[in-house]
mmCIF file of C-alpha atoms in Angstrom:
data_model
loop_
_atom_site.group_PDB
_atom_site.id
_atom_site.type_symbol
_atom_site.label_atom_id
_atom_site.label_comp_id
_atom_site.label_asym_id
_atom_site.label_seq_id
_atom_site.Cartn_x
_atom_site.Cartn_y
_atom_site.Cartn_z
ATOM 1 C CA UNK A 19 -29.127 -33.051 15.402
ATOM 2 C CA UNK A 20 -30.249 -29.421 15.137
ATOM 3 C CA UNK A 21 -28.799 -28.536 18.556
ATOM 4 C CA UNK A 22 -25.487 -30.137 17.659
ATOM 5 C CA UNK A 23 -25.352 -28.199 14.393
ATOM 6 C CA UNK A 24 -26.177 -24.938 16.168
ATOM 7 C CA UNK A 25 -23.524 -25.546 18.852
ATOM 8 C CA UNK A 26 -20.870 -26.296 16.242
ATOM 9 C CA UNK A 27 -21.781 -23.164 14.313
ATOM 10 C CA UNK A 28 -21.451 -20.977 17.430
ATOM 11 C CA UNK A 29 -18.092 -22.497 18.343
ATOM 12 C CA UNK A 30 -16.716 -22.033 14.828
ATOM 13 C CA UNK A 31 -17.906 -18.418 14.661
ATOM 14 C CA UNK A 32 -16.287 -17.582 18.006
ATOM 15 C CA UNK A 33 -13.017 -19.226 17.037
ATOM 16 C CA UNK A 34 -12.796 -17.513 13.646
ATOM 17 C CA UNK A 35 -13.776 -14.054 14.872
ATOM 18 C CA UNK A 36 -11.507 -14.186 17.937
ATOM 19 C CA UNK A 37 -8.484 -15.448 16.000
ATOM 20 C CA UNK A 38 -8.812 -12.862 13.254
ATOM 21 C CA UNK A 39 -9.335 -10.075 15.784
ATOM 22 C CA UNK A 40 -6.173 -11.007 17.693
ATOM 23 C CA UNK A 41 -4.126 -11.183 14.537
ATOM 24 C CA UNK A 42 -5.437 -7.792 13.353
ATOM 25 C CA UNK A 43 -4.661 -6.093 16.679
ATOM 26 C CA UNK A 44 -1.113 -7.453 16.690
ATOM 27 C CA UNK A 45 -0.417 -6.110 13.214
ATOM 28 C CA UNK A 46 -1.646 -2.662 14.161
ATOM 29 C CA UNK A 47 0.594 -2.593 17.200
ATOM 30 C CA UNK A 48 3.637 -3.621 15.141
ATOM 31 C CA UNK A 49 2.882 -1.034 12.452
ATOM 32 C CA UNK A 50 2.460 1.712 15.043
ATOM 33 C CA UNK A 51 5.871 0.925 16.492
ATOM 34 C CA UNK A 52 7.422 0.867 13.021
ATOM 35 C CA UNK A 53 5.953 4.153 11.840
ATOM 36 C CA UNK A 54 6.465 6.052 15.132
ATOM 37 C CA UNK A 55 10.137 5.087 15.379
ATOM 38 C CA UNK A 56 12.426 8.098 15.064
ATOM 39 C CA UNK A 57 14.953 6.895 12.490
ATOM 40 C CA UNK A 58 15.135 9.971 10.256
ATOM 41 C CA UNK A 59 13.108 8.461 7.403
ATOM 42 C CA UNK A 60 9.990 10.128 6.016
ATOM 43 C CA UNK A 61 6.777 8.254 6.751
ATOM 44 C CA UNK A 62 6.294 7.112 3.141
ATOM 45 C CA UNK A 63 9.631 5.230 3.242
ATOM 46 C CA UNK A 64 9.332 3.558 6.648
ATOM 47 C CA UNK A 65 7.722 0.431 5.178
ATOM 48 C CA UNK A 66 11.054 -0.900 3.929
ATOM 49 C CA UNK A 67 12.417 -1.936 0.553
ATOM 50 C CA UNK A 68 8.975 -2.237 -1.059
ATOM 51 C CA UNK A 69 8.126 1.379 -0.209
ATOM 52 C CA UNK A 70 11.543 2.543 -1.385
ATOM 53 C CA UNK A 71 11.167 0.742 -4.719
ATOM 54 C CA UNK A 72 7.679 2.143 -5.232
ATOM 55 C CA UNK A 73 8.883 5.678 -4.386
ATOM 56 C CA UNK A 74 11.856 5.489 -6.756
ATOM 57 C CA UNK A 75 9.731 4.047 -9.573
ATOM 58 C CA UNK A 76 7.139 6.800 -9.159
ATOM 59 C CA UNK A 77 9.823 9.492 -9.067
ATOM 60 C CA UNK A 78 11.539 8.080 -12.152
ATOM 61 C CA UNK A 79 8.307 7.900 -14.139
ATOM 62 C CA UNK A 80 7.444 11.466 -13.121
ATOM 63 C CA UNK A 81 10.850 12.798 -14.210
ATOM 64 C CA UNK A 82 10.692 10.897 -17.520
ATOM 65 C CA UNK A 83 7.173 12.195 -18.152
ATOM 66 C CA UNK A 84 8.225 15.781 -17.446
ATOM 67 C CA UNK A 85 11.221 15.495 -19.801
ATOM 68 C CA UNK A 86 8.985 13.973 -22.486
ATOM 69 C CA UNK A 87 6.436 16.777 -22.112
ATOM 70 C CA UNK A 88 9.113 19.501 -22.300
ATOM 71 C CA UNK A 89 10.672 17.852 -25.376
ATOM 72 C CA UNK A 90 7.392 17.849 -27.260
ATOM 73 C CA UNK A 91 6.653 21.384 -26.115
ATOM 74 C CA UNK A 92 10.012 22.425 -27.575
ATOM 75 C CA UNK A 93 9.428 20.484 -30.816
ATOM 76 C CA UNK A 94 5.949 21.946 -31.273
ATOM 77 C CA UNK A 95 7.186 25.508 -30.669
ATOM 78 C CA UNK A 96 9.752 25.346 -33.484
ATOM 79 C CA UNK A 97 8.581 26.580 -36.899
ATOM 80 C CA UNK A 98 8.290 23.979 -39.642
ATOM 81 C CA UNK A 99 10.892 24.054 -42.398
ATOM 82 C CA UNK A 100 9.512 24.832 -45.854
ATOM 83 C CA UNK A 101 10.028 22.072 -48.424
#
């Protein structure tokens, strides 16, 4: 019984580690082709629509934050009106 258990454990470990290794290598190869392709896009946008959405959201939040900061800088620099 012990030998059977040990043999099954070795087989399952080989199968899992080999399958995950193959899958990981294939993804790296595909990503290398994608990111090395000369299509005129910057590297941070080559991932597709998800990267583009993330970039535009980050840019929009940065612009809104800068406008907000400049607005409050302007408001705080004005003298208060006497009552």
